[in-house]
mmCIF file of C-alpha atoms in Angstrom:
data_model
loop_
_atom_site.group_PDB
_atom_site.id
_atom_site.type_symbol
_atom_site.label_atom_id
_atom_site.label_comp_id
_atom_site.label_asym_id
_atom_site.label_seq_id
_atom_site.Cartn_x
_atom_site.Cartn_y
_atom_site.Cartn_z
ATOM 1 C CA UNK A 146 -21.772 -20.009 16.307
ATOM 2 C CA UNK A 147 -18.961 -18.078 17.579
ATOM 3 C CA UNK A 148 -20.748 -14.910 17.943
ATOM 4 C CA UNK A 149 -23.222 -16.100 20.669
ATOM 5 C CA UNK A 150 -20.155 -17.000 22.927
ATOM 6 C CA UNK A 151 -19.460 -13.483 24.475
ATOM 7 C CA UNK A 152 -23.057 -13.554 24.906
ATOM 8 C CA UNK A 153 -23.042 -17.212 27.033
ATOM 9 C CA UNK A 154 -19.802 -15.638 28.725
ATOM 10 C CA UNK A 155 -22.242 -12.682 29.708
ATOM 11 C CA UNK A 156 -24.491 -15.502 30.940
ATOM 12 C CA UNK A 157 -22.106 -17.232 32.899
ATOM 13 C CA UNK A 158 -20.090 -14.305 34.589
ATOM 14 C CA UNK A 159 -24.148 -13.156 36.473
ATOM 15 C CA UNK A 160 -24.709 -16.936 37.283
ATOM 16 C CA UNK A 161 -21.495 -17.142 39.044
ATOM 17 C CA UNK A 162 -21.918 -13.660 40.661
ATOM 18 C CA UNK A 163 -25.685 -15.065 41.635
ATOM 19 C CA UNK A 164 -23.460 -17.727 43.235
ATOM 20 C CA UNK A 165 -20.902 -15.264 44.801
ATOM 21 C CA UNK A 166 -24.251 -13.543 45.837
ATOM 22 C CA UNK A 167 -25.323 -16.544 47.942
ATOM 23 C CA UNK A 168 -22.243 -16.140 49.774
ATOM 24 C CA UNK A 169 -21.588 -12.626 50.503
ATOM 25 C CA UNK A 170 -25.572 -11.926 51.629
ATOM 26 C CA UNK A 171 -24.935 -12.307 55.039
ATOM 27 C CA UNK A 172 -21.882 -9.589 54.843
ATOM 28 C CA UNK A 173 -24.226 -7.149 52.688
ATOM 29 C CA UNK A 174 -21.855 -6.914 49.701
ATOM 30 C CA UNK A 175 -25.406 -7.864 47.623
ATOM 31 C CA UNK A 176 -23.900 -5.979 44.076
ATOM 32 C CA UNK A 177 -20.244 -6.151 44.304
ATOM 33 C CA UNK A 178 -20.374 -9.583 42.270
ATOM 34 C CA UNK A 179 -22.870 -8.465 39.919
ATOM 35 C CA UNK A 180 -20.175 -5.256 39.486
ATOM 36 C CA UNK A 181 -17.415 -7.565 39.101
ATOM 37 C CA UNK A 182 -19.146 -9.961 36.585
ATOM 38 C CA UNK A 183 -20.238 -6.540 33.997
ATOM 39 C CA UNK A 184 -16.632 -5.373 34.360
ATOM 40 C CA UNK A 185 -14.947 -8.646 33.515
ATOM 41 C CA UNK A 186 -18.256 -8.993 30.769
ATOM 42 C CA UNK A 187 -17.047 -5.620 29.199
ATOM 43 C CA UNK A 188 -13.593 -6.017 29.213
ATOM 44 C CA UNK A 189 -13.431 -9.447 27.603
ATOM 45 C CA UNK A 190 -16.307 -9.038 25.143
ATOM 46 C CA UNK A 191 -17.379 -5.949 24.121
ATOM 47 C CA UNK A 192 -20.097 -3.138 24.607
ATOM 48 C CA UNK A 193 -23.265 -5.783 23.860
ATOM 49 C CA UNK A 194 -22.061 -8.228 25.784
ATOM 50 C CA UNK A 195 -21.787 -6.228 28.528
ATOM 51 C CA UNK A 196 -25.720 -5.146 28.409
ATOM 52 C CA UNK A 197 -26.696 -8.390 28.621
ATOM 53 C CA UNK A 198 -24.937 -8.952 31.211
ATOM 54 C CA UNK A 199 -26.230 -5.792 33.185
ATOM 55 C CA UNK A 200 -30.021 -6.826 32.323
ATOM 56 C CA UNK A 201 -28.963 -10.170 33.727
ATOM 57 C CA UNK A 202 -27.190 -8.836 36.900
ATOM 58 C CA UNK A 203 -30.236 -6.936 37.399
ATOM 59 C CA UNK A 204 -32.785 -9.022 37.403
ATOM 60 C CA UNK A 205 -30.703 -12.023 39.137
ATOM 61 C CA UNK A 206 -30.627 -9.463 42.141
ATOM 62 C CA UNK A 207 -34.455 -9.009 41.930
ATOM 63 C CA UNK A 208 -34.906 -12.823 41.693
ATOM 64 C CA UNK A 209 -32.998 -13.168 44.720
ATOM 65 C CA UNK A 210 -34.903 -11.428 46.456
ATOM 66 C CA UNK A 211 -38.396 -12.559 45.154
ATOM 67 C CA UNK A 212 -37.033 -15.900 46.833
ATOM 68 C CA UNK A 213 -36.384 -13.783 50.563
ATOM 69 C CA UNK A 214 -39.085 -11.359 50.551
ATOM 70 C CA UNK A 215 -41.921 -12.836 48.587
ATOM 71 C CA UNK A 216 -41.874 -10.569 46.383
ATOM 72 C CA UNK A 217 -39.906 -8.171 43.407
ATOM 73 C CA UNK A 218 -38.102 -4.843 44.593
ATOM 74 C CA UNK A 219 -37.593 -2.061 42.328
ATOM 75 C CA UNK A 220 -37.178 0.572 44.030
ATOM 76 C CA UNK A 221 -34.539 3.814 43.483
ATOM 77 C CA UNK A 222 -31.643 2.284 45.208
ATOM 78 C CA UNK A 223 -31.885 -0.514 42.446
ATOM 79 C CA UNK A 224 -32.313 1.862 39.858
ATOM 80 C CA UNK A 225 -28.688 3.766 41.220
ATOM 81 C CA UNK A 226 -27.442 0.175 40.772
ATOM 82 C CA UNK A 227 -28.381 -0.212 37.073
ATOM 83 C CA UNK A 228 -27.005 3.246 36.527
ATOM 84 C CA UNK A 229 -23.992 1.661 37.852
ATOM 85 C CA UNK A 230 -24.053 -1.048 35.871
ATOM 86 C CA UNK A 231 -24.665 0.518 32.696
ATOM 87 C CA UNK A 232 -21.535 3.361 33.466
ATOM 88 C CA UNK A 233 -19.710 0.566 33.664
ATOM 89 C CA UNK A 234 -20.212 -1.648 31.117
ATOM 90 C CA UNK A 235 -19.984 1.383 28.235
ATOM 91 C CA UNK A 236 -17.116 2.769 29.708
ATOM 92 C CA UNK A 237 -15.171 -0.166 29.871
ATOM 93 C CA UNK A 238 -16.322 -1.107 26.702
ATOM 94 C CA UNK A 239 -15.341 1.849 25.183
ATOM 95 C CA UNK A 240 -12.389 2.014 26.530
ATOM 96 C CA UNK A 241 -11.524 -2.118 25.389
ATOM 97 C CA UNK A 242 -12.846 -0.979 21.698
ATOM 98 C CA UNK A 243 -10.184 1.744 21.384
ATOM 99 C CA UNK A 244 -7.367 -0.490 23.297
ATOM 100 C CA UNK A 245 -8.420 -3.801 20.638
ATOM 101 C CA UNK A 246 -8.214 -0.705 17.730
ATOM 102 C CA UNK A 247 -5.112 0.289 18.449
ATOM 103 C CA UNK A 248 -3.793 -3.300 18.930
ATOM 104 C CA UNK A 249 -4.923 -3.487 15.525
ATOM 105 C CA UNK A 250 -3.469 -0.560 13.924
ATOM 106 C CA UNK A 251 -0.199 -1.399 15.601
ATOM 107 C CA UNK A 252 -0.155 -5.066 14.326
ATOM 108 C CA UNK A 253 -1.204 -3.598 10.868
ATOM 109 C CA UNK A 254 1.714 -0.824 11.631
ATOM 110 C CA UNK A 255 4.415 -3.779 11.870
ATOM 111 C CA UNK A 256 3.383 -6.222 9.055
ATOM 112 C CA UNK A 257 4.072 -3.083 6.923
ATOM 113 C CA UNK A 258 7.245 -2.590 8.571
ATOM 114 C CA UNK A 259 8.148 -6.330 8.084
ATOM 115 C CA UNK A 260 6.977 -6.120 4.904
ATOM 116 C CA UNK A 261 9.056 -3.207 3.636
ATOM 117 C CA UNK A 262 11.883 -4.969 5.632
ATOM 118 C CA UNK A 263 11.626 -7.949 3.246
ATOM 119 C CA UNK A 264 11.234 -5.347 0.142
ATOM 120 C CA UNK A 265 14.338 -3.248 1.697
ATOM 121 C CA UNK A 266 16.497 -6.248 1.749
ATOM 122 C CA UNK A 267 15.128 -7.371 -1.521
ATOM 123 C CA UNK A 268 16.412 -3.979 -3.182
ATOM 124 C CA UNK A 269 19.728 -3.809 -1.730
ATOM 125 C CA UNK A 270 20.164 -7.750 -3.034
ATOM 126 C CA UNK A 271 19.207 -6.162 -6.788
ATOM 127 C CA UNK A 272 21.079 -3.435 -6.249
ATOM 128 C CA UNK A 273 23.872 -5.126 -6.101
ATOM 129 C CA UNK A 274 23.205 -7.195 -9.003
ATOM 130 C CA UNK A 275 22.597 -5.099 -11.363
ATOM 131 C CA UNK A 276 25.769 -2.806 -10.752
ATOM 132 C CA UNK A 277 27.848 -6.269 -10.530
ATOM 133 C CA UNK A 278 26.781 -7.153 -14.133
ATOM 134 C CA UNK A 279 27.505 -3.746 -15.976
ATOM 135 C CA UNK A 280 30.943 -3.530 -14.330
ATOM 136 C CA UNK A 281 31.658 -7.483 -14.556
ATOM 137 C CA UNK A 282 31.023 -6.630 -18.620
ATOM 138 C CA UNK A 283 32.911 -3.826 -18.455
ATOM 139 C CA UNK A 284 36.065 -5.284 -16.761
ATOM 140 C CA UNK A 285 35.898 -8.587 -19.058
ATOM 141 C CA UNK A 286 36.014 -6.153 -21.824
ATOM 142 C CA UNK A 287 38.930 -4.168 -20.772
ATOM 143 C CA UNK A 288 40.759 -7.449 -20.509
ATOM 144 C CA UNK A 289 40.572 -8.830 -23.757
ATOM 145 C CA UNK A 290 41.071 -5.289 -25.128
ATOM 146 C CA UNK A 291 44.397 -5.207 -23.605
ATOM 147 C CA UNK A 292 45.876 -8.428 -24.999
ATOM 148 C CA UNK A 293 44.424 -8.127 -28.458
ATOM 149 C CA UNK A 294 44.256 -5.810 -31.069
ATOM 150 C CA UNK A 295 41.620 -7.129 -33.611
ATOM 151 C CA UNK A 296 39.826 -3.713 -35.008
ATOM 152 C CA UNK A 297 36.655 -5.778 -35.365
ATOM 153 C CA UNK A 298 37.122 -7.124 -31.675
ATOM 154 C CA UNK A 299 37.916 -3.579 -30.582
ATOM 155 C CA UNK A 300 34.472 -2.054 -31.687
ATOM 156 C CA UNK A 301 32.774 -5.154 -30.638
ATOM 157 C CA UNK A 302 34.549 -4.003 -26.523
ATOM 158 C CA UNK A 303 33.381 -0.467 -27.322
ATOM 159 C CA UNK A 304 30.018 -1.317 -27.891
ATOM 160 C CA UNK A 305 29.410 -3.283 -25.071
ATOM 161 C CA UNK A 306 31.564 -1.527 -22.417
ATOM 162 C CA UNK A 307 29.496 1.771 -23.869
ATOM 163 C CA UNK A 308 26.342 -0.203 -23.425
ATOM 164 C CA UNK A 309 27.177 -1.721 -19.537
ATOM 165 C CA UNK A 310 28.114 1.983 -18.921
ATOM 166 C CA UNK A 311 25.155 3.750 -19.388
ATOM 167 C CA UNK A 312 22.845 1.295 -18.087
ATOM 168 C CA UNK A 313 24.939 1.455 -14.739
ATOM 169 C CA UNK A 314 24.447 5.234 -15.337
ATOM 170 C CA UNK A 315 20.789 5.093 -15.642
ATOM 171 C CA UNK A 316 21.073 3.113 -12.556
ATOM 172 C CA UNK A 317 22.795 5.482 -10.467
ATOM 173 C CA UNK A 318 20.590 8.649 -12.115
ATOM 174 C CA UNK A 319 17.223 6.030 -10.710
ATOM 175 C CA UNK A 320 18.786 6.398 -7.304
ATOM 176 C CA UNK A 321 19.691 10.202 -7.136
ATOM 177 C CA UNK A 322 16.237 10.933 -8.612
ATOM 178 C CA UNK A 323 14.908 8.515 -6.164
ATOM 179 C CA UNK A 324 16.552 10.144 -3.093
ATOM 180 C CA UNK A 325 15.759 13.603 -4.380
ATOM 181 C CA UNK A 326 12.218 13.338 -4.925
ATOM 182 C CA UNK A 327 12.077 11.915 -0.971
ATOM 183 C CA UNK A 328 13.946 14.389 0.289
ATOM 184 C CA UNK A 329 12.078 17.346 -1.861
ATOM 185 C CA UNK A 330 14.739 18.335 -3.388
ATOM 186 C CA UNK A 331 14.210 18.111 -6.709
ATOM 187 C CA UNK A 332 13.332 21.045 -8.296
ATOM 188 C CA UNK A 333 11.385 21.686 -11.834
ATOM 189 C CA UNK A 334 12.577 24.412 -14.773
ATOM 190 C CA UNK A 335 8.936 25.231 -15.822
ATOM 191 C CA UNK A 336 8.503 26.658 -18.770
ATOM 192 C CA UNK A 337 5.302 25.848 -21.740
ATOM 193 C CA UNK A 338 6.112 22.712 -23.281
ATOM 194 C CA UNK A 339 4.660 20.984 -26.094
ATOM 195 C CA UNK A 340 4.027 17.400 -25.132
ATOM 196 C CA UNK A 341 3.656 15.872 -28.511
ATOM 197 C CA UNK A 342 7.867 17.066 -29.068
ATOM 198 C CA UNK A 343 8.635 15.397 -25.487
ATOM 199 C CA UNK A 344 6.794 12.382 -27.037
ATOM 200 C CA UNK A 345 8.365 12.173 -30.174
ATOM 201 C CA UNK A 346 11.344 12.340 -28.211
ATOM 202 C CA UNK A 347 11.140 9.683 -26.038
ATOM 203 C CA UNK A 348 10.132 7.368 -29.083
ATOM 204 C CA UNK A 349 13.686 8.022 -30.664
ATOM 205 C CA UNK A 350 15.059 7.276 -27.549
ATOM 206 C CA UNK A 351 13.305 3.805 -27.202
ATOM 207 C CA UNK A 352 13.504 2.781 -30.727
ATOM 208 C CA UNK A 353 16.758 0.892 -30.020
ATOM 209 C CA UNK A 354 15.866 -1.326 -27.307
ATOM 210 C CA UNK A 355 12.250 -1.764 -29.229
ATOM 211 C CA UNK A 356 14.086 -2.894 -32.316
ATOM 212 C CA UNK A 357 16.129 -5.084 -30.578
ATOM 213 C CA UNK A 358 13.386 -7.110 -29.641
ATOM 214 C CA UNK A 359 11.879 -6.798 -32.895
ATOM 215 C CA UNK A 360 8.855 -4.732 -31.428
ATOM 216 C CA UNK A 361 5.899 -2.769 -33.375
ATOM 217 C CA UNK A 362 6.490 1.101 -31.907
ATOM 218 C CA UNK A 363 3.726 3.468 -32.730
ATOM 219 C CA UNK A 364 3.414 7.083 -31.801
ATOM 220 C CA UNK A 365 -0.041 9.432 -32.131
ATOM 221 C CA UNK A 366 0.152 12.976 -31.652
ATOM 222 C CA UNK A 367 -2.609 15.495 -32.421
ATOM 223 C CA UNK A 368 -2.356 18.505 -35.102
ATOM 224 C CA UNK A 369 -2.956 21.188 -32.590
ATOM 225 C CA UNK A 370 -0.113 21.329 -30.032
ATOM 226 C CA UNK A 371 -0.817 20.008 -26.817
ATOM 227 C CA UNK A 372 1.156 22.515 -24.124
ATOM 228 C CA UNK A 373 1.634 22.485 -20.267
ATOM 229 C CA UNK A 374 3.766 24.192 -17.860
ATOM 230 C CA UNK A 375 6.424 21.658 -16.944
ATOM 231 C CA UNK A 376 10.494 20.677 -16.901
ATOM 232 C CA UNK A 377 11.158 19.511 -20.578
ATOM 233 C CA UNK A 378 13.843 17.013 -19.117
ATOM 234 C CA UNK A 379 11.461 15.593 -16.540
ATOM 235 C CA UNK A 380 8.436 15.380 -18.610
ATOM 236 C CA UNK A 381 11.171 13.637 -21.262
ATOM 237 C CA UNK A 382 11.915 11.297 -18.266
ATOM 238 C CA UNK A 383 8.394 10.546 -17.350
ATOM 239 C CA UNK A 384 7.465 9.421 -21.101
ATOM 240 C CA UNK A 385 10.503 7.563 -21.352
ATOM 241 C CA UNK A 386 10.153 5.697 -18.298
ATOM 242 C CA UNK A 387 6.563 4.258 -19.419
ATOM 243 C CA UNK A 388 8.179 3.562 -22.771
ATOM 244 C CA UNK A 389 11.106 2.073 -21.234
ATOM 245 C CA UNK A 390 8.930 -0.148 -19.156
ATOM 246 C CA UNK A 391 6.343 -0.964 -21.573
ATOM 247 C CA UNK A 392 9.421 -2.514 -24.080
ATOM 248 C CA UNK A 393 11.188 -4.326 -20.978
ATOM 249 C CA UNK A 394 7.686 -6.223 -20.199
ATOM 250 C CA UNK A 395 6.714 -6.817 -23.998
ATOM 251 C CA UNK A 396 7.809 -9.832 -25.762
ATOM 252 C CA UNK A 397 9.616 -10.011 -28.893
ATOM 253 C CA UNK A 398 7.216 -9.227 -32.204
ATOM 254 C CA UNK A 399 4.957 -7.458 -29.561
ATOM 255 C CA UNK A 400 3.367 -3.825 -29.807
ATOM 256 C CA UNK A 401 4.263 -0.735 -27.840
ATOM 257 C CA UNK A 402 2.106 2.371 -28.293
ATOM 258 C CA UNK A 403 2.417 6.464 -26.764
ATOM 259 C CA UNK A 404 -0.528 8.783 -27.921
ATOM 260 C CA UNK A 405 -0.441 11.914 -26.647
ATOM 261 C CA UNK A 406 -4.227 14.114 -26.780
ATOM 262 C CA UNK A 407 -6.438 16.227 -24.798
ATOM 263 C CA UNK A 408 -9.409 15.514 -22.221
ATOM 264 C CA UNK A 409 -11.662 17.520 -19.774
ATOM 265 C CA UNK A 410 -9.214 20.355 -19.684
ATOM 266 C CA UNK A 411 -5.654 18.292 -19.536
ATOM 267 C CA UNK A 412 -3.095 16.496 -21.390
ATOM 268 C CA UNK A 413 -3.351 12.990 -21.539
ATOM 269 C CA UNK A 414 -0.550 10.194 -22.427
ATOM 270 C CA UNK A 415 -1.057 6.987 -23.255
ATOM 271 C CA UNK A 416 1.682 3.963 -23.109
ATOM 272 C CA UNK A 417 -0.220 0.829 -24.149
ATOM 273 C CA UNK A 418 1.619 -2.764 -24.557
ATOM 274 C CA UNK A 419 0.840 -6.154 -25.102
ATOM 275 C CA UNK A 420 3.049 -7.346 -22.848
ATOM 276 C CA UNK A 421 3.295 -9.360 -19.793
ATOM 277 C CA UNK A 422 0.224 -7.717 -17.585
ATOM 278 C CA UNK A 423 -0.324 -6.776 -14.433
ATOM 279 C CA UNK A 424 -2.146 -8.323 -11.900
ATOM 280 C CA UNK A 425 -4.916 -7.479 -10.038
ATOM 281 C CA UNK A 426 -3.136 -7.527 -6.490
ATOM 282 C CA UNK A 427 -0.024 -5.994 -7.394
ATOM 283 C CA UNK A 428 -2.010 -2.745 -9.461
ATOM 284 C CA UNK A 429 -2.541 -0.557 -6.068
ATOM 285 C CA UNK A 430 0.863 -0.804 -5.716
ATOM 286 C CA UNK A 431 2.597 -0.469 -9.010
ATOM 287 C CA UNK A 432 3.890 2.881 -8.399
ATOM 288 C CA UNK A 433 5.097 2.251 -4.880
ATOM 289 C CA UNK A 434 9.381 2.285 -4.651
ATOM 290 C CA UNK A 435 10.626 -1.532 -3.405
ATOM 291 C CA UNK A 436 7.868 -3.209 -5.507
ATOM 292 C CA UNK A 437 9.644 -5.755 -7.026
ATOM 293 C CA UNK A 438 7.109 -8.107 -8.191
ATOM 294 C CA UNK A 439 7.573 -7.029 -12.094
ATOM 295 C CA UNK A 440 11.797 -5.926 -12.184
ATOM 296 C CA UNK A 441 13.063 -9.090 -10.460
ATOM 297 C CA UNK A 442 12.478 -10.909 -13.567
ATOM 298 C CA UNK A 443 13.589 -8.457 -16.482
ATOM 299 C CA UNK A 444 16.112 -6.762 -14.538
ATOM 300 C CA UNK A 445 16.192 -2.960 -12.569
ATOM 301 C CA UNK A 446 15.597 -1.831 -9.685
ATOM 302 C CA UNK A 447 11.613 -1.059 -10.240
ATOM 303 C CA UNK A 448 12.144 2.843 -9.192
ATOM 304 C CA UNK A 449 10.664 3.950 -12.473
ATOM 305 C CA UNK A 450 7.597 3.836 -11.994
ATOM 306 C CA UNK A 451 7.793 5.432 -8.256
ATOM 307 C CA UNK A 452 9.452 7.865 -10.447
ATOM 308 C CA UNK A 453 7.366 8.615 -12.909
ATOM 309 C CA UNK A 454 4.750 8.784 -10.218
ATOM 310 C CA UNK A 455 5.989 11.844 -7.887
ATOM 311 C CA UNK A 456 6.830 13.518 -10.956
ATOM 312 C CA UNK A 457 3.631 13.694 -12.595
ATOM 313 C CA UNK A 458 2.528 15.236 -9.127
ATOM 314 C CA UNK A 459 4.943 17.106 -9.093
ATOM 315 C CA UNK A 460 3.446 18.864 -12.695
ATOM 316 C CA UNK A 461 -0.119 18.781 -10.069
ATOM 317 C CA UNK A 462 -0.792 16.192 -12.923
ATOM 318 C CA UNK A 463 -1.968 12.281 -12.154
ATOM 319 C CA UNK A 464 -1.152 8.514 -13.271
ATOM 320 C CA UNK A 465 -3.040 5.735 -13.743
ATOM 321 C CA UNK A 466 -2.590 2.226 -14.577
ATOM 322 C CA UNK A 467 -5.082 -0.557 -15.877
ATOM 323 C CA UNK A 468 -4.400 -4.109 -17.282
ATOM 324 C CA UNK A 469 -6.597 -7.454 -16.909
ATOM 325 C CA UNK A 470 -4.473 -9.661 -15.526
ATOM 326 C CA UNK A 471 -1.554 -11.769 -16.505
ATOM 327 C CA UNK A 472 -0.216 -11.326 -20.385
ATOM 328 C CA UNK A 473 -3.146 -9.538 -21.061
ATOM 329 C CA UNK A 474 -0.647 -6.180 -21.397
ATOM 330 C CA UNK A 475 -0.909 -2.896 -19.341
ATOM 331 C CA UNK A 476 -1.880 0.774 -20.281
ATOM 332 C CA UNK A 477 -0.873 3.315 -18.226
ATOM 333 C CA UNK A 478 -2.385 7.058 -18.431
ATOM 334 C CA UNK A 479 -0.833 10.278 -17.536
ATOM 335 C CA UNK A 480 -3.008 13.943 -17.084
ATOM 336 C CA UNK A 481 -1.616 16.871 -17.012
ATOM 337 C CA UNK A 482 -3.034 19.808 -16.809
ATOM 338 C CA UNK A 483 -3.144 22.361 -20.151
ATOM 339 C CA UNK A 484 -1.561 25.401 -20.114
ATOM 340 C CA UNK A 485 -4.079 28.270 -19.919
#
């Protein structure tokens, strides 16, 4: 139903400029109201609208007359006026299009901006957080360690300040590699690298957390090696980032697998979990920094994955992720291309 009303309004703007009409005859002003009434038609509704309402004008004039003279007048003079009427109408339709479009774009333009003002403020909230906790453990640590002097106690403080340390370390290394990958200035050692070793790798540096939650780690490499040209420590990075991710969102007695193999002419790697899922809505954004949907409940700052994403095209490689919903687990896949 709504779509007929710019249509009536077309209707309604000629009947009150046939009015207007009735008025102004004796002054000869015959079109201006039928001028004003497409302008106001084309402003306020759009391009069809605004045709109407020039076919309308039109032949309200000619009825008019029919009424005076006995008779219908087309002549050139009205045909100059439908010219007019037609210029008019498209024009200032066009023009009201592009005005409503960029209306659009600019309201689109600020949600986003709102949005990542929300997901800024989120972060820094996190942020905080999670370097609070590390250095809360560490400091409670220290404490006891200086009033007692239990060996067993002692290694017990080690552990855990060691522990708080590095994860406030990994932390701070997020950030840096955050900032340098949006500034562009982080730069790659390339040299031929055999993914199946950076692979291997990563899965001895997982193991701990995976066997902490009791869970199933597998790891398939090919026979043949499986070489690009790429930054050992970055490629190491990107593997252990979908590992590292793949663990935090698996339950306990859950499975985590990497395969590493060849298709169409690249290297692919596989991180597949059982986990908690992704869903639908947040998947086009999983790789975006300030996505916090997944971390705020397991902890980080969810910069992996924005990570492991600019990387990979940094190595003119892509990443992928796919998962059916909701604890239905998540695989994401990483080309890169083979060195030739």
């Amino acid at each position: 139903m709504k779509k007929f009303v710019p249509f009536a309004f077309a209707a309604f703007s000629v009947l009150m400029a046939l009015f207007a009409d009735l008025e102004l005859m004796p002054l000869g002003h015959r079109y201006a109201p039928f001028i004003f009434a497409v302008l106001v038609t084309a402003f306020l509704t759009g391009l069809w609208p605004s045709l109407l309402a020039t076919v309308l004008a039109v032949v309200a004039a000619n009825y008019f007359d029919y009424f005076i003279d006995g008779q219908i007048r087309i002549d050139a003079d009205d045909l100059v006026q439908l010219a007019i009427f037609l210029s008019i109408s498209i024009s200032i339709s066009f023009l009201t299009t592009r005005r409503r479009r960029a209306e659009r774009n600019l309201a689109e333009a600020n949600a986003e901006l709102r949005a990542l003002d929300r997901a800024k403020d989120q972060f820094i909230a996190m942020l905080s957080h999670e370097l609070r906790a590390p250095m809360a453990v560490i400091l409670g640590w220290a404490g006891v360690l200086r009033g007692e002097h239990d060996p067993e106690l002692t290694a017990t403080a080690a552990t855990a300040i060691e522990t708080s340390a590095r994860a406030q370390a990994r932390l701070v290394d997020d950030l840096l590699d955050m900032s340098r990958l949006t500034l562009g200035k982080m730069h790659l050692e390339v040299a031929p690298v055999d993914v199946s070793d950076i692979a291997a790798h990563a899965i001895e540096t997982i193991q701990a957390q995976a066997d902490d939650k009791k869970i199933d780690l597998q790891l398939a490499v090919p026979a043949e090696p499986c070489t690009v040209f790429g930054d050992p420590l970055r490629l190491n990075q990107i593997c252990w980032n979908l590992l590292a991710n793949a663990v935090k969102f698996t339950p306990e007695h859950g499975h985590v697998a990497l395969s590493v193999g060849r298709s169409n002419g690249h290297v692919r790697v596989v991180v597949t979990d059982d986990g908690d899922g992704i869903t639908k809505e947040l998947q086009p954004h999983i790789f975006e920094p300030l996505r916090q949907a997944r971390s705020a409940e397991k902890g980080g700052l969810g910069l992996g994955l924005a990570i492991v994403k600019q990387l990979v095209e940094m190595h003119r490689g892509s990443v992928s992720v796919q998962s059916d919903g909701t604890g239905k687990g998540a695989q994401f896949t990483v080309d890169l291309p083979v060195a030739s």
